[in-house]
Amino acid sequence: MGEGSRFPPSGGSGLSYVEINISKARMAALFSILPFADKSSLMMMIMMTIGVLNVAVSVNNDHSSNNRETADVVSGNGSKPFPWDKMRLPKHVIPVHYDLLLHPNLTTLTFTGFARIEITVNQQTSSVILHSKHLQITRATIQRRMRNTHTEKEVMVLEYPPFEQIALLAAFPLHVGQNYTVSIEYSANLSESFHGFYKSTYRTQEGEVRVLASTQFEPTAARMAFPCFDEPSFKARFSIKIRREPKHLALSNMPIVKSVNVANWLVEDHFDVSVKMSTYLVAFIVSDFKSVSKMTTSGIKISVYTVPDKINQADYALDAAVKLLDFYENYFSIPYPLPKQDLAAIPDFQSGAMENWGLTTYRESSLLYDPEKSSASAKLWITMIIAHELAHQWFGNLVTMEWWNDLWLNEGFAKFMEYVSVSITHPDLKVEDYFLGKCFDAMEVDALNSSHPVSTPVEDPAQIQEMFDDVSYEKGACILNMLRDYLNADVFKAGLVQYLRKYSYQNTKNEDLWNSLAHTCPLGDTQESQLQGDGFCTRNQQTSSSAHWTRREILDVTTMMNTWTLQKGFPLVTATVKGKNVHLQQEHYMKGSDSSPSTGYLWHVPLTYITSKSDTVQRFLLTTKTDVLILPEEVEWIKFNVGMNGYYIVHYEDDGWDALISLLKENHTAISSNDRASLINNVFQLVSIGKLSISKALDLSLYLKLESQIMPVFQGMNELIPMYKLMEKRDMDDVENQLKGYIVNLFKDLIDKQSWNDEGSVSERMLRSSLLLFACARKYQPCVDKAEEYFMKWKESNGTLRFELGSPSIAHMVIGVTNQYSTREQLAEVKEFFNSLEEKSSQLRCVQQAIETIEENIRWMDINFEKIKIWLQNNM
């Protein structure tokens, strides 16, 4: 699924500096100029939204069955006990094929459905347990299929709303190895949320409001459209029929094979049988959309669908999708298995996009591009989102995680492949400039005690929703990038292809991927590698830089990567140079007042480094708490984590930081822009945990007056600007204004070079955006006027907030509003509000992250404020 926590730029006209990222640009800009009362109002609106959600969740949990006519449908807490007591479905019964007929009424906003499910029995049982949510079941039968005889019996249906499950109680035992058919008739309202089979509307240029129906099933909402085994491992084939008015068209995962006129006013579309897939990938749309189409080189029909008035904005996405699908077929060496790929722009859509197999769905702003009005940043966003969803057609759809605890196998790979694919298909976008920032974003969340392992146990829908976060997406992508750098790109690619081929149409766990990669040996220019009998690779590398590389070493990918996926956080590696010896030590990096060194955390860290004597990248695998690296000669400086390809940060003990700061001031281009950005990030992260003084970090920041590259400038601003924003919240005007003045002075030359137009490369425009955003925060009037204009449009709009607990949108609002609170009064206010809610809301991970972040801000300000004040007095 596309990232719901990131808000895309507008697809319409406007300046790129406010379009790059709504969550970071527009919101930060308007927050910087709004009076306190307006900020409080926004916080109150978010609190009210969560409060309403609380009521909705409470009502839904208390709701059993509607007071309508039903056929033997009773609650599981009645006279008959519900026959299953677990959140996960039993494995007694397995679905093989679904035959679905749906008839949405876009006038009454209801739909009727008929589901016929072929099942196989693995363990004798007298009940069939499956998922259903808000569906009014009117009749259910089970039919036994034996040779020429078919016995169909009506069955009683029990409901258990807390688990969103129903049980079909058979009057006869269902025997192992036998095939049965479950038939269920039902009706429901089109959902008013953005999940399930839901209603969407749009307004034509003439002002007419039109209605359409679309789906969003990931992670647990297919059960809102049809009764099903709504877990990823219950893969099956689907035959879908949709009834519609003649003025509409219907879309689903597969192409239409025939259309039947049921009546003068009703058409029934029959779609081809799907490949074997999980329920969350099923999709259908009934609308009046128009489309444009092209063929890929292998003959796959690509179509982009949108509301008729915006069809002229579909061409860019169409061309990008054709290029990207061709790329993936070639990269994975596995043909795309469906005859078509539709991309549909939905007017009301909560996530960035969704990878439904053969029918990917998007926000309009994630798919539509107007060459006359849209900014370059919109083009970047659209290309990346399409690349993400099409990568899922292999990672996620063809091969699917067994359960949501390994969601990162879907999302981390799709995020990683965005950058791999777009760097080849659209080199002008220079996506490599932005990958580093994603790793820094992930580390911000992963450094908190409330973080979670990439692979972490989840059970209920709210917990599953929370897995769609920076840890699954960004951290997942970053550790894959680290692994590719460790194995080398060719070996990594070969392992992925082997994994996809072996597990096509199946479900996998973490270890399945590692086993595939472990059975592919790394080959480099100066390396000899071979596959041992036990399946592990060994490597001979002739180098004097590391004792580890001078002996045959087993590359145990599984053991190594388990240290990155099965425990939260990441390591801090401390390097102390003593002559030719570099003493290394690793520990768990964690922020917070109670962040004493964690015991039991150990990573296999693939260290890379360059020195003042050699810019050739050297490697050292750190697998213990401490170790010693022996250099061939003494050096003036050493820089670890070359290019920031590794997911770890480094502390340079003794005079290590002083040597690197001198290097930056005297010859900053001696190391890459990514290395400079990583030094900026690392030095401030070390201040946060008390390893360095804020004075040392500010000393390093002085070099930024010489900097012009996008990543170091971005990172410098990302570290410095929040410091004065924390002071804003405490009314520390004197020091705050001094710090603002210092930052302006650092970037003054770059700011003066910026214009207010939309010219230049994407990187140049992104840089312009950050600099002008800072100017806006400094009350630069044209920026203030534009931010106020956006805020008033948002405030006066009639849009509503239909967000689910645990959704990325809720997480973004909670964290976005509170992440610069830094007083104990604000902490108490936030705690009091969330403690007043139901336990399910108060225990959301985003709430815990918000509280931890405020506590960290308080602690950071208590320790560093006076030091910043003194440093500014001495250096201004």
CSV table of N, CA and C in Angstrom, one decimal, residues 264-376:
chain,number,residue,atom,x,y,z
A,264,ASN,N,-33.5,-3.9,-18.9
A,264,ASN,CA,-33.2,-2.7,-19.7
A,264,ASN,C,-32.3,-1.7,-19.0
A,265,TRP,N,-32.4,-1.7,-17.6
A,265,TRP,CA,-31.7,-0.7,-16.8
A,265,TRP,C,-30.5,-1.4,-16.0
A,266,LEU,N,-30.2,-2.6,-16.4
A,266,LEU,CA,-29.2,-3.3,-15.6
A,266,LEU,C,-28.3,-4.2,-16.4
A,267,VAL,N,-27.0,-4.1,-16.2
A,267,VAL,CA,-26.0,-4.9,-17.0
A,267,VAL,C,-25.2,-5.7,-15.9
A,268,GLU,N,-24.9,-6.9,-16.3
A,268,GLU,CA,-24.0,-7.8,-15.4
A,268,GLU,C,-22.7,-8.1,-16.1
A,269,ASP,N,-21.6,-7.6,-15.5
A,269,ASP,CA,-20.3,-7.8,-16.1
A,269,ASP,C,-19.7,-9.0,-15.5
A,270,HIS,N,-19.2,-9.9,-16.3
A,270,HIS,CA,-18.5,-11.1,-15.8
A,270,HIS,C,-17.0,-10.9,-16.1
A,271,PHE,N,-16.2,-11.0,-15.0
A,271,PHE,CA,-14.7,-10.9,-15.1
A,271,PHE,C,-14.1,-12.2,-15.2
A,272,ASP,N,-12.9,-12.3,-15.8
A,272,ASP,CA,-12.2,-13.5,-16.0
A,272,ASP,C,-11.8,-14.0,-14.6
A,273,VAL,N,-11.5,-15.3,-14.5
A,273,VAL,CA,-11.0,-15.9,-13.2
A,273,VAL,C,-9.7,-15.4,-12.9
A,274,SER,N,-9.5,-15.0,-11.6
A,274,SER,CA,-8.2,-14.4,-11.2
A,274,SER,C,-7.2,-15.5,-11.0
A,275,VAL,N,-5.9,-15.0,-10.8
A,275,VAL,CA,-4.9,-15.9,-10.3
A,275,VAL,C,-5.1,-16.1,-8.8
A,276,LYS,N,-4.4,-17.0,-8.2
A,276,LYS,CA,-4.5,-17.3,-6.8
A,276,LYS,C,-3.9,-16.1,-6.0
A,277,MET,N,-4.8,-15.5,-5.1
A,277,MET,CA,-4.3,-14.3,-4.4
A,277,MET,C,-5.1,-14.2,-3.1
A,278,SER,N,-4.5,-13.2,-2.2
A,278,SER,CA,-5.1,-13.0,-0.9
A,278,SER,C,-6.3,-12.1,-1.1
A,279,THR,N,-7.2,-12.1,-0.1
A,279,THR,CA,-8.5,-11.3,-0.2
A,279,THR,C,-8.2,-9.8,-0.2
A,280,TYR,N,-7.2,-9.4,0.5
A,280,TYR,CA,-7.0,-7.9,0.6
A,280,TYR,C,-6.6,-7.3,-0.8
A,281,LEU,N,-6.3,-8.1,-1.8
A,281,LEU,CA,-5.9,-7.7,-3.1
A,281,LEU,C,-7.1,-7.6,-4.1
A,282,VAL,N,-8.2,-8.1,-3.7
A,282,VAL,CA,-9.4,-8.1,-4.5
A,282,VAL,C,-9.9,-6.6,-4.6
A,283,ALA,N,-10.4,-6.2,-5.8
A,283,ALA,CA,-10.8,-4.8,-6.0
A,283,ALA,C,-11.9,-4.8,-7.0
A,284,PHE,N,-12.8,-3.8,-6.9
A,284,PHE,CA,-13.8,-3.5,-7.9
A,284,PHE,C,-14.3,-2.1,-7.8
A,285,ILE,N,-14.6,-1.5,-8.9
A,285,ILE,CA,-15.1,-0.1,-9.0
A,285,ILE,C,-16.3,0.0,-9.9
A,286,VAL,N,-17.3,0.8,-9.5
A,286,VAL,CA,-18.4,1.1,-10.4
A,286,VAL,C,-18.4,2.6,-10.5
A,287,SER,N,-18.3,3.1,-11.7
A,287,SER,CA,-18.1,4.6,-11.9
A,287,SER,C,-18.5,4.9,-13.3
A,288,ASP,N,-18.3,6.2,-13.6
A,288,ASP,CA,-18.4,6.7,-15.0
A,288,ASP,C,-17.0,7.2,-15.5
A,289,PHE,N,-16.0,6.6,-15.0
A,289,PHE,CA,-14.6,7.0,-15.4
A,289,PHE,C,-14.4,6.8,-16.9
A,290,LYS,N,-13.4,7.6,-17.4
A,290,LYS,CA,-12.8,7.5,-18.7
A,290,LYS,C,-11.4,7.0,-18.6
A,291,SER,N,-10.8,6.5,-19.7
A,291,SER,CA,-9.5,5.9,-19.6
A,291,SER,C,-8.7,6.2,-20.9
A,292,VAL,N,-7.4,6.1,-20.7
A,292,VAL,CA,-6.4,6.1,-21.8
A,292,VAL,C,-5.6,4.8,-21.6
A,293,SER,N,-5.1,4.3,-22.8
A,293,SER,CA,-4.4,3.0,-22.7
A,293,SER,C,-3.2,2.9,-23.6
A,294,LYS,N,-2.3,2.0,-23.2
A,294,LYS,CA,-1.1,1.7,-24.1
A,294,LYS,C,-0.7,0.3,-23.8
A,295,MET,N,0.1,-0.3,-24.6
A,295,MET,CA,0.6,-1.7,-24.4
A,295,MET,C,2.1,-1.6,-24.0
A,296,THR,N,2.5,-2.6,-23.2
A,296,THR,CA,3.9,-2.7,-22.8
A,296,THR,C,4.6,-3.5,-23.9
A,297,THR,N,5.9,-3.6,-23.9
A,297,THR,CA,6.6,-4.4,-24.9
A,297,THR,C,6.2,-5.9,-24.9
A,298,SER,N,5.8,-6.4,-23.7
A,298,SER,CA,5.4,-7.8,-23.7
A,298,SER,C,3.9,-8.0,-23.9
A,299,GLY,N,3.1,-6.9,-24.3
A,299,GLY,CA,1.7,-7.1,-24.6
A,299,GLY,C,0.8,-6.9,-23.5
A,300,ILE,N,1.2,-6.3,-22.4
A,300,ILE,CA,0.2,-6.1,-21.3
A,300,ILE,C,-0.5,-4.7,-21.5
A,301,LYS,N,-1.8,-4.7,-21.4
A,301,LYS,CA,-2.5,-3.5,-21.6
A,301,LYS,C,-2.5,-2.7,-20.3
A,302,ILE,N,-2.0,-1.5,-20.4
A,302,ILE,CA,-2.0,-0.5,-19.3
A,302,ILE,C,-3.0,0.5,-19.5
A,303,SER,N,-3.9,0.8,-18.5
A,303,SER,CA,-4.9,1.8,-18.7
A,303,SER,C,-4.9,2.7,-17.4
A,304,VAL,N,-5.2,4.0,-17.6
A,304,VAL,CA,-5.3,4.9,-16.5
A,304,VAL,C,-6.8,5.4,-16.5
A,305,TYR,N,-7.5,5.2,-15.4
A,305,TYR,CA,-8.9,5.6,-15.3
A,305,TYR,C,-9.0,6.8,-14.4
A,306,THR,N,-9.9,7.8,-14.7
A,306,THR,CA,-10.1,8.9,-13.9
A,306,THR,C,-11.5,9.5,-14.2
A,307,VAL,N,-11.9,10.5,-13.4
A,307,VAL,CA,-13.2,11.2,-13.7
A,307,VAL,C,-13.0,11.8,-15.0
A,308,PRO,N,-14.1,12.0,-15.8
A,308,PRO,CA,-14.0,12.4,-17.2
A,308,PRO,C,-13.3,13.8,-17.3
A,309,ASP,N,-13.6,14.7,-16.4
A,309,ASP,CA,-13.0,16.1,-16.5
A,309,ASP,C,-11.5,16.1,-16.4
A,310,LYS,N,-10.9,15.0,-15.9
A,310,LYS,CA,-9.4,15.0,-15.6
A,310,LYS,C,-8.7,14.1,-16.5
A,311,ILE,N,-9.3,13.5,-17.5
A,311,ILE,CA,-8.7,12.5,-18.4
A,311,ILE,C,-7.4,13.1,-19.1
A,312,ASN,N,-7.4,14.4,-19.3
A,312,ASN,CA,-6.2,15.0,-19.9
A,312,ASN,C,-5.0,15.0,-19.0
A,313,GLN,N,-5.2,14.6,-17.7
A,313,GLN,CA,-4.1,14.6,-16.8
A,313,GLN,C,-3.5,13.2,-16.6
A,314,ALA,N,-4.0,12.2,-17.4
A,314,ALA,CA,-3.6,10.8,-17.2
A,314,ALA,C,-2.4,10.4,-18.0
A,315,ASP,N,-2.0,11.2,-19.0
A,315,ASP,CA,-0.9,10.7,-19.9
A,315,ASP,C,0.4,10.4,-19.2
A,316,TYR,N,0.8,11.3,-18.3
A,316,TYR,CA,2.1,11.1,-17.6
A,316,TYR,C,2.2,9.7,-16.9
A,317,ALA,N,1.1,9.5,-16.1
A,317,ALA,CA,1.1,8.3,-15.3
A,317,ALA,C,1.0,7.0,-16.2
A,318,LEU,N,0.4,7.1,-17.4
A,318,LEU,CA,0.3,6.0,-18.3
A,318,LEU,C,1.7,5.7,-18.8
A,319,ASP,N,2.4,6.7,-19.3
A,319,ASP,CA,3.8,6.5,-19.8
A,319,ASP,C,4.7,6.0,-18.7
A,320,ALA,N,4.6,6.5,-17.5
A,320,ALA,CA,5.4,6.0,-16.4
A,320,ALA,C,5.1,4.6,-16.1
A,321,ALA,N,3.9,4.2,-16.1
A,321,ALA,CA,3.5,2.8,-15.7
A,321,ALA,C,4.0,1.8,-16.8
A,322,VAL,N,3.9,2.2,-18.0
A,322,VAL,CA,4.5,1.3,-19.1
A,322,VAL,C,6.0,1.1,-18.9
A,323,LYS,N,6.7,2.2,-18.7
A,323,LYS,CA,8.2,2.1,-18.5
A,323,LYS,C,8.5,1.2,-17.3
A,324,LEU,N,7.8,1.4,-16.2
A,324,LEU,CA,8.1,0.7,-15.0
A,324,LEU,C,7.7,-0.7,-15.0
A,325,LEU,N,6.6,-1.1,-15.6
A,325,LEU,CA,6.2,-2.5,-15.7
A,325,LEU,C,7.2,-3.2,-16.6
A,326,ASP,N,7.6,-2.6,-17.7
A,326,ASP,CA,8.7,-3.2,-18.5
A,326,ASP,C,9.9,-3.4,-17.7
A,327,PHE,N,10.3,-2.4,-16.9
A,327,PHE,CA,11.5,-2.6,-16.1
A,327,PHE,C,11.4,-3.7,-15.1
A,328,TYR,N,10.3,-3.9,-14.4
A,328,TYR,CA,10.1,-4.9,-13.4
A,328,TYR,C,10.1,-6.3,-14.0
A,329,GLU,N,9.5,-6.4,-15.2
A,329,GLU,CA,9.5,-7.7,-15.9
A,329,GLU,C,10.9,-8.1,-16.2
A,330,ASN,N,11.7,-7.2,-16.6
A,330,ASN,CA,13.1,-7.5,-17.0
A,330,ASN,C,14.0,-7.7,-15.7
A,331,TYR,N,13.8,-6.9,-14.7
A,331,TYR,CA,14.6,-7.0,-13.5
A,331,TYR,C,14.4,-8.3,-12.8
A,332,PHE,N,13.1,-8.7,-12.6
A,332,PHE,CA,12.7,-9.9,-11.9
A,332,PHE,C,12.8,-11.1,-12.7
A,333,SER,N,12.9,-11.0,-14.0
A,333,SER,CA,12.9,-12.1,-15.0
A,333,SER,C,11.7,-13.0,-14.8
A,334,ILE,N,10.6,-12.4,-14.4
A,334,ILE,CA,9.3,-13.1,-14.2
A,334,ILE,C,8.3,-12.3,-14.9
A,335,PRO,N,7.6,-12.9,-15.8
A,335,PRO,CA,6.5,-12.1,-16.6
A,335,PRO,C,5.4,-11.7,-15.6
A,336,TYR,N,4.9,-10.5,-15.8
A,336,TYR,CA,3.7,-10.0,-15.1
A,336,TYR,C,2.6,-11.0,-15.5
A,337,PRO,N,1.9,-11.6,-14.5
A,337,PRO,CA,1.0,-12.7,-14.8
A,337,PRO,C,-0.4,-12.4,-15.3
A,338,LEU,N,-0.8,-11.1,-15.3
A,338,LEU,CA,-2.2,-10.8,-15.7
A,338,LEU,C,-2.1,-10.2,-17.1
A,339,PRO,N,-3.3,-10.2,-17.8
A,339,PRO,CA,-3.3,-9.6,-19.1
A,339,PRO,C,-3.4,-8.1,-19.1
A,340,LYS,N,-3.7,-7.4,-18.0
A,340,LYS,CA,-3.9,-6.0,-17.9
A,340,LYS,C,-3.5,-5.4,-16.6
A,341,GLN,N,-3.2,-4.1,-16.6
A,341,GLN,CA,-2.9,-3.4,-15.3
A,341,GLN,C,-3.6,-2.1,-15.4
A,342,ASP,N,-4.6,-1.9,-14.6
A,342,ASP,CA,-5.4,-0.6,-14.6
A,342,ASP,C,-4.9,0.2,-13.4
A,343,LEU,N,-4.8,1.5,-13.6
A,343,LEU,CA,-4.5,2.5,-12.5
A,343,LEU,C,-5.6,3.4,-12.5
A,344,ALA,N,-6.3,3.5,-11.3
A,344,ALA,CA,-7.5,4.3,-11.2
A,344,ALA,C,-7.3,5.4,-10.1
A,345,ALA,N,-7.7,6.6,-10.5
A,345,ALA,CA,-7.6,7.8,-9.6
A,345,ALA,C,-8.9,7.9,-8.9
A,346,ILE,N,-9.0,7.7,-7.6
A,346,ILE,CA,-10.2,7.8,-6.8
A,346,ILE,C,-10.3,9.1,-6.1
A,347,PRO,N,-11.5,9.8,-6.3
A,347,PRO,CA,-11.6,11.2,-5.7
A,347,PRO,C,-11.5,11.2,-4.2
A,348,ASP,N,-12.0,10.2,-3.5
A,348,ASP,CA,-11.9,10.1,-2.1
A,348,ASP,C,-11.0,8.8,-1.7
A,349,PHE,N,-9.8,9.0,-1.3
A,349,PHE,CA,-8.9,7.9,-1.0
A,349,PHE,C,-8.0,8.3,0.1
A,350,GLN,N,-7.9,7.5,1.1
A,350,GLN,CA,-7.2,7.8,2.3
A,350,GLN,C,-5.7,7.5,2.2
A,351,SER,N,-5.3,6.4,1.7
A,351,SER,CA,-3.9,6.0,1.5
A,351,SER,C,-3.3,6.7,0.3
A,352,GLY,N,-2.0,6.7,0.2
A,352,GLY,CA,-1.4,7.2,-1.1
A,352,GLY,C,-1.9,6.4,-2.3
A,353,ALA,N,-1.9,5.1,-2.1
A,353,ALA,CA,-2.3,4.2,-3.2
A,353,ALA,C,-2.4,2.8,-2.7
A,354,MET,N,-2.9,1.9,-3.5
A,354,MET,CA,-3.1,0.5,-3.1
A,354,MET,C,-2.9,-0.4,-4.3
A,355,GLU,N,-2.2,-1.5,-4.0
A,355,GLU,CA,-1.6,-2.4,-5.0
A,355,GLU,C,-2.5,-3.5,-5.5
A,356,ASN,N,-3.8,-3.4,-5.4
A,356,ASN,CA,-4.7,-4.5,-5.8
A,356,ASN,C,-4.2,-5.0,-7.1
A,357,TRP,N,-4.2,-6.4,-7.2
A,357,TRP,CA,-3.6,-7.0,-8.4
A,357,TRP,C,-4.4,-6.7,-9.7
A,358,GLY,N,-3.7,-6.0,-10.6
A,358,GLY,CA,-4.3,-5.7,-11.9
A,358,GLY,C,-5.2,-4.5,-11.8
A,359,LEU,N,-5.5,-3.9,-10.7
A,359,LEU,CA,-6.3,-2.7,-10.6
A,359,LEU,C,-5.8,-1.9,-9.4
A,360,THR,N,-4.7,-1.2,-9.6
A,360,THR,CA,-4.1,-0.4,-8.5
A,360,THR,C,-4.9,0.9,-8.4
A,361,THR,N,-5.1,1.4,-7.2
A,361,THR,CA,-6.0,2.6,-7.0
A,361,THR,C,-5.1,3.6,-6.3
A,362,TYR,N,-5.4,4.9,-6.5
A,362,TYR,CA,-4.6,6.0,-6.1
A,362,TYR,C,-5.4,7.2,-5.7
A,363,ARG,N,-4.9,8.0,-4.8
A,363,ARG,CA,-5.4,9.4,-4.7
A,363,ARG,C,-5.2,10.1,-6.0
A,364,GLU,N,-6.1,11.0,-6.3
A,364,GLU,CA,-6.0,11.7,-7.6
A,364,GLU,C,-4.6,12.4,-7.6
A,365,SER,N,-4.2,13.0,-6.5
A,365,SER,CA,-2.9,13.7,-6.5
A,365,SER,C,-1.7,12.8,-6.6
A,366,SER,N,-1.9,11.5,-6.4
A,366,SER,CA,-0.8,10.5,-6.6
A,366,SER,C,-0.7,9.9,-8.0
A,367,LEU,N,-1.6,10.3,-8.9
A,367,LEU,CA,-1.7,9.7,-10.2
A,367,LEU,C,-1.8,10.8,-11.3
A,368,LEU,N,-2.5,11.8,-11.1
A,368,LEU,CA,-2.8,12.8,-12.2
A,368,LEU,C,-1.8,13.9,-12.2
A,369,TYR,N,-1.3,14.2,-13.4
A,369,TYR,CA,-0.3,15.2,-13.6
A,369,TYR,C,-0.7,16.1,-14.8
A,370,ASP,N,-0.8,17.4,-14.5
A,370,ASP,CA,-1.1,18.4,-15.5
A,370,ASP,C,0.2,19.1,-15.9
A,371,PRO,N,0.7,18.9,-17.1
A,371,PRO,CA,1.9,19.5,-17.5
A,371,PRO,C,1.9,21.0,-17.5
A,372,GLU,N,0.7,21.6,-17.5
A,372,GLU,CA,0.7,23.1,-17.5
A,372,GLU,C,0.7,23.6,-16.1
A,373,LYS,N,0.3,22.8,-15.1
A,373,LYS,CA,0.1,23.4,-13.8
A,373,LYS,C,0.9,22.6,-12.7
A,374,SER,N,1.1,21.3,-12.8
A,374,SER,CA,1.7,20.6,-11.8
A,374,SER,C,3.2,20.8,-11.7
A,375,SER,N,3.7,20.8,-10.5
A,375,SER,CA,5.1,21.0,-10.2
A,375,SER,C,5.9,19.8,-10.5
A,376,ALA,N,7.3,20.0,-10.5
A,376,ALA,CA,8.2,18.9,-10.7
A,376,ALA,C,8.1,18.0,-9.5
